[in-house]
Short mmCIF file of C-alpha atoms in Angstrom, two decimals:
data_model
loop_
_atom_site.label_atom_id
_atom_site.label_comp_id
_atom_site.label_asym_id
_atom_site.label_seq_id
_atom_site.Cartn_x
_atom_site.Cartn_y
_atom_site.Cartn_z
CA UNK K 761 16.84 2.92 -10.50
CA UNK K 762 13.65 2.46 -11.78
CA UNK K 763 10.92 1.84 -9.63
CA UNK K 764 7.84 -1.11 -9.88
CA UNK K 765 6.58 -1.20 -13.15
CA UNK K 766 3.25 -2.63 -13.92
CA UNK K 767 0.67 -3.01 -17.02
CA UNK K 768 -2.06 -2.43 -18.23
CA UNK K 769 -2.66 1.02 -16.05
CA UNK K 770 -6.38 0.75 -17.09
CA UNK K 771 -8.64 -1.98 -17.85
CA UNK K 772 -12.36 -2.14 -18.92
CA UNK K 773 -13.89 -5.64 -19.56
CA UNK K 774 -17.33 -7.09 -19.31
CA UNK K 775 -18.06 -9.47 -16.54
CA UNK K 776 -17.43 -13.04 -16.84
CA UNK K 777 -14.31 -12.03 -19.05
CA UNK K 778 -11.05 -12.99 -17.83
CA UNK K 779 -8.01 -10.86 -17.46
CA UNK K 780 -4.64 -10.42 -16.09
CA UNK K 781 -2.40 -7.61 -15.08
CA UNK K 782 1.52 -7.78 -14.71
CA UNK K 783 4.20 -6.40 -12.83
CA UNK K 784 8.02 -6.62 -12.88
CA UNK K 785 9.42 -5.53 -9.39
CA UNK K 786 12.79 -3.58 -8.50
CA UNK K 787 15.86 -5.10 -9.85
CA UNK K 788 17.44 -7.37 -7.01
CA UNK K 789 14.11 -7.55 -4.67
CA UNK K 790 13.32 -11.10 -4.31
CA UNK K 791 9.59 -10.85 -2.60
CA UNK K 792 6.88 -9.90 -4.16
CA UNK K 793 3.56 -8.94 -3.14
CA UNK K 794 0.07 -8.17 -5.10
CA UNK K 795 -2.13 -6.10 -3.19
CA UNK K 796 -5.74 -5.22 -3.97
CA UNK K 797 -7.17 -1.29 -2.98
CA UNK K 798 -11.15 -0.52 -2.89
CA UNK K 799 -11.73 3.66 -3.79
CA UNK K 800 -11.28 5.05 -0.01
CA UNK K 801 -9.95 1.99 1.31
CA UNK K 802 -6.31 0.81 2.55
CA UNK K 803 -4.31 -2.02 0.31
CA UNK K 804 -4.97 -5.38 1.81
CA UNK K 805 -2.93 -8.22 0.81
CA UNK K 806 -3.49 -10.95 -2.04
CA UNK K 807 -0.60 -12.74 -2.41
CA UNK K 808 3.36 -13.02 -1.21
CA UNK K 809 6.15 -14.40 -3.13
CA UNK K 810 9.45 -15.24 -2.04
CA UNK K 811 11.85 -15.57 -5.28
CA UNK K 812 8.97 -18.02 -6.86
CA UNK K 813 7.51 -19.39 -4.46
CA UNK K 814 4.08 -18.26 -3.17
CA UNK K 815 4.57 -18.01 0.32
CA UNK K 816 0.84 -16.95 1.23
CA UNK K 817 -1.76 -17.11 -0.52
CA UNK K 818 -4.49 -16.85 2.43
CA UNK K 819 -6.05 -13.89 1.19
CA UNK K 820 -6.18 -15.00 -2.66
CA UNK K 821 -9.81 -15.68 -3.73
CA UNK K 822 -8.73 -19.14 -5.32
CA UNK K 823 -11.33 -20.17 -7.29
CA UNK K 824 -11.47 -17.29 -9.55
CA UNK K 825 -7.55 -15.76 -8.91
CA UNK K 826 -4.63 -17.24 -9.70
CA UNK K 827 -0.70 -15.81 -9.75
CA UNK K 828 2.65 -16.64 -11.08
CA UNK K 829 5.97 -15.72 -10.75
CA UNK K 830 8.32 -17.64 -13.28
CA UNK K 831 11.86 -17.43 -13.03
CA UNK K 832 11.02 -15.23 -10.01
CA UNK K 833 11.18 -11.81 -11.42
CA UNK K 834 8.41 -10.45 -12.67
CA UNK K 835 4.83 -11.81 -11.92
CA UNK K 836 0.92 -12.20 -13.08
CA UNK K 837 -1.96 -11.64 -10.84
CA UNK K 838 -5.18 -13.44 -13.54
CA UNK K 839 -9.30 -13.29 -13.19
CA UNK K 840 -11.23 -15.92 -14.29
CA UNK K 841 -14.03 -15.17 -14.72
CA UNK K 842 -14.17 -11.78 -13.45
CA UNK K 843 -16.93 -10.68 -11.12
CA UNK K 844 -18.37 -7.01 -10.91
CA UNK K 845 -17.18 -6.68 -6.93
CA UNK K 846 -13.36 -6.63 -8.41
CA UNK K 847 -13.44 -3.75 -9.98
CA UNK K 848 -10.70 -2.43 -7.45
CA UNK K 849 -6.77 -0.94 -8.46
CA UNK K 850 -4.66 -4.13 -8.83
CA UNK K 851 -1.68 -2.86 -6.95
CA UNK K 852 1.86 -5.05 -6.72
CA UNK K 853 4.57 -4.25 -4.48
CA UNK K 854 8.59 -5.10 -4.02
CA UNK K 855 10.79 -5.56 -0.85
CA UNK K 856 14.18 -6.50 -0.82
CA UNK K 857 14.16 -10.09 0.69
CA UNK K 858 10.97 -10.32 2.68
CA UNK K 859 12.24 -9.74 6.08
CA UNK K 860 9.34 -8.22 8.86
CA UNK K 861 9.47 -4.74 8.56
CA UNK K 862 11.11 -4.48 5.42
CA UNK K 863 10.25 -1.33 3.27
CA UNK K 864 7.55 -2.24 0.50
CA UNK K 865 7.85 -0.07 -2.76
CA UNK K 866 4.95 -0.13 -4.38
CA UNK K 867 3.68 0.10 -8.50
CA UNK K 868 1.37 2.46 -9.83
CA UNK K 869 -1.18 -0.08 -9.96
CA UNK K 870 -3.94 -1.26 -12.35
CA UNK K 871 -7.07 0.23 -11.95
CA UNK K 872 -10.19 -2.46 -13.10
CA UNK K 873 -13.58 -1.96 -14.11
CA UNK K 874 -16.00 -4.37 -14.42
CA UNK K 875 -19.35 -3.96 -16.66
CA UNK L 530 -7.22 -9.27 15.42
CA UNK L 531 -4.59 -6.97 14.32
CA UNK L 532 -6.40 -2.98 13.21
CA UNK L 533 -5.51 0.42 11.99
CA UNK L 534 -7.48 2.78 12.15
CA UNK L 535 -6.58 6.64 11.11
CA UNK L 536 -8.10 9.84 12.01
CA UNK L 537 -9.56 12.60 10.82
CA UNK L 538 -10.53 10.79 7.30
CA UNK L 539 -10.53 14.10 5.08
CA UNK L 540 -8.59 17.79 6.58
CA UNK L 541 -8.38 21.01 4.65
CA UNK L 542 -5.74 23.21 5.95
CA UNK L 543 -4.65 26.56 4.41
CA UNK L 544 -1.12 26.89 3.29
CA UNK L 545 0.99 27.04 6.30
CA UNK L 546 -1.49 25.71 8.52
CA UNK L 547 0.47 23.19 10.16
CA UNK L 548 -1.59 20.28 11.78
CA UNK L 549 -1.95 16.04 13.06
CA UNK L 550 -2.85 12.82 11.40
CA UNK L 551 -3.25 10.30 13.79
CA UNK L 552 -2.95 6.70 13.01
CA UNK L 553 -3.97 4.05 16.46
CA UNK L 554 -3.12 0.65 16.00
CA UNK L 555 -3.90 -2.19 18.08
CA UNK L 556 -1.94 -5.44 16.86
CA UNK L 557 0.58 -8.50 18.51
CA UNK L 558 4.15 -7.92 18.34
CA UNK L 559 4.31 -4.53 16.72
CA UNK L 560 7.37 -4.95 14.01
CA UNK L 561 7.08 -1.67 12.58
CA UNK L 562 4.64 0.91 11.31
CA UNK L 563 4.59 2.93 7.82
CA UNK L 564 3.46 5.51 6.38
CA UNK L 565 2.92 6.30 2.80
CA UNK L 566 1.41 9.23 0.67
CA UNK L 567 -0.86 8.17 -1.71
CA UNK L 568 -1.91 10.58 -4.88
CA UNK L 569 -4.90 10.20 -7.04
CA UNK L 570 -4.01 7.57 -9.49
CA UNK L 571 -0.81 6.35 -8.47
CA UNK L 572 0.55 3.57 -6.00
CA UNK L 573 1.37 4.26 -2.42
CA UNK L 574 4.97 6.16 -2.11
CA UNK L 575 6.69 5.26 0.99
CA UNK L 576 7.70 7.92 3.89
CA UNK L 577 8.95 6.76 6.71
CA UNK L 578 9.27 3.45 9.00
CA UNK L 579 8.89 3.69 12.84
CA UNK L 580 9.94 0.92 14.87
CA UNK L 581 9.65 1.20 18.72
CA UNK L 582 7.50 3.90 21.00
CA UNK L 583 9.70 7.01 21.24
CA UNK L 584 11.43 7.14 17.90
CA UNK L 585 10.62 9.89 15.40
CA UNK L 586 11.75 10.98 11.77
CA UNK L 587 11.04 14.24 9.58
CA UNK L 588 11.39 14.67 5.92
CA UNK L 589 11.02 18.17 4.71
CA UNK L 590 7.65 19.23 6.43
CA UNK L 591 7.01 16.17 7.81
CA UNK L 592 7.45 14.44 11.21
CA UNK L 593 6.17 11.13 11.68
CA UNK L 594 6.25 10.00 15.62
CA UNK L 595 5.19 7.34 17.83
CA UNK L 596 3.98 6.01 21.13
CA UNK L 597 2.83 2.58 22.32
CA UNK L 598 -0.56 3.02 21.07
CA UNK L 599 -0.67 4.94 17.99
CA UNK L 600 1.43 7.44 15.82
CA UNK L 601 1.20 11.05 14.59
CA UNK L 602 1.74 12.78 11.45
CA UNK L 603 2.83 16.10 11.72
CA UNK L 604 2.92 18.83 8.73
CA UNK L 605 4.44 21.73 9.28
CA UNK L 606 3.53 24.81 7.22
CA UNK L 607 1.72 22.78 4.56
CA UNK L 608 2.20 23.65 1.03
CA UNK L 609 -0.43 22.61 -1.41
CA UNK L 610 1.29 19.79 -3.09
CA UNK L 611 1.11 18.12 -0.13
CA UNK L 612 -2.38 17.20 -1.15
CA UNK L 613 -2.32 13.81 -0.76
CA UNK L 614 -3.78 10.99 0.77
CA UNK L 615 -1.45 10.09 4.04
CA UNK L 616 -1.74 5.99 4.71
CA UNK L 617 -0.50 4.15 7.98
CA UNK L 618 0.45 0.39 8.25
CA UNK L 619 1.53 -1.65 10.17
CA UNK L 620 3.03 -4.78 10.16
CA UNK L 621 3.02 -7.70 12.99
CA UNK L 622 4.51 -10.40 15.00
CA UNK L 623 5.67 -13.29 12.36
CA UNK L 624 3.02 -11.94 9.60
CA UNK L 625 5.10 -9.81 6.10
CA UNK L 626 1.90 -8.56 5.27
CA UNK L 627 1.25 -4.75 5.81
CA UNK L 628 -2.38 -4.31 7.53
CA UNK L 629 -3.82 -0.31 6.24
CA UNK L 630 -5.47 1.96 7.38
CA UNK L 631 -7.93 3.85 5.50
CA UNK L 632 -5.99 6.89 5.08
CA UNK L 633 -6.67 10.64 6.01
CA UNK L 634 -7.52 12.65 3.01
CA UNK L 635 -5.45 16.12 3.54
CA UNK L 636 -6.27 19.03 1.51
CA UNK L 637 -3.99 22.50 1.44
CA UNK L 638 -5.35 24.99 0.56
CA UNK L 639 -3.18 28.24 -1.13
#
């Protein structure tokens, strides 16, 4: 069974440019998460989707970050414009139903470097 | 405020030298405690979920245990391929998000 797929794996952009990350969750998983991981730290939740609905986006910096999950399957996270401090790894995860204590399975991440 | 602290930050072991990693947590209403392994350049890989104090789970050379305040990941006779960062995370109350610690970087030398 395929795991969580993310692309691109690496992205280098200049500040003020836009960037987008794509995620395809494990087949059948209704809940999708986007996390941000800074170097030497654990991941931090940005947004959680139940099917196509964003049910927790309280940690998403809405002035420059946006996300969508059309049709309740794959998802896109966008940053516009990017800032130097956005350099990090962006991880996508999915779980079967999103119940508390459901196991979240992570993709390989997209490493963003903002110059 | 919910908090997870992992220690030590880094650990160097000789192959075969058993040891333990610690994850201390302060949360209201623990729903689950998760252990993940993360290799450089990869996403976290799920290892275990523990739900209540006294629970233990094993997988190959790894054994996870849980008390009301902390969890231990015991590594028995480690091999170089066990080298990775081990992340602990908790889910508490009605929140669905995982609260992660900063991880323990394990290096096992042959």
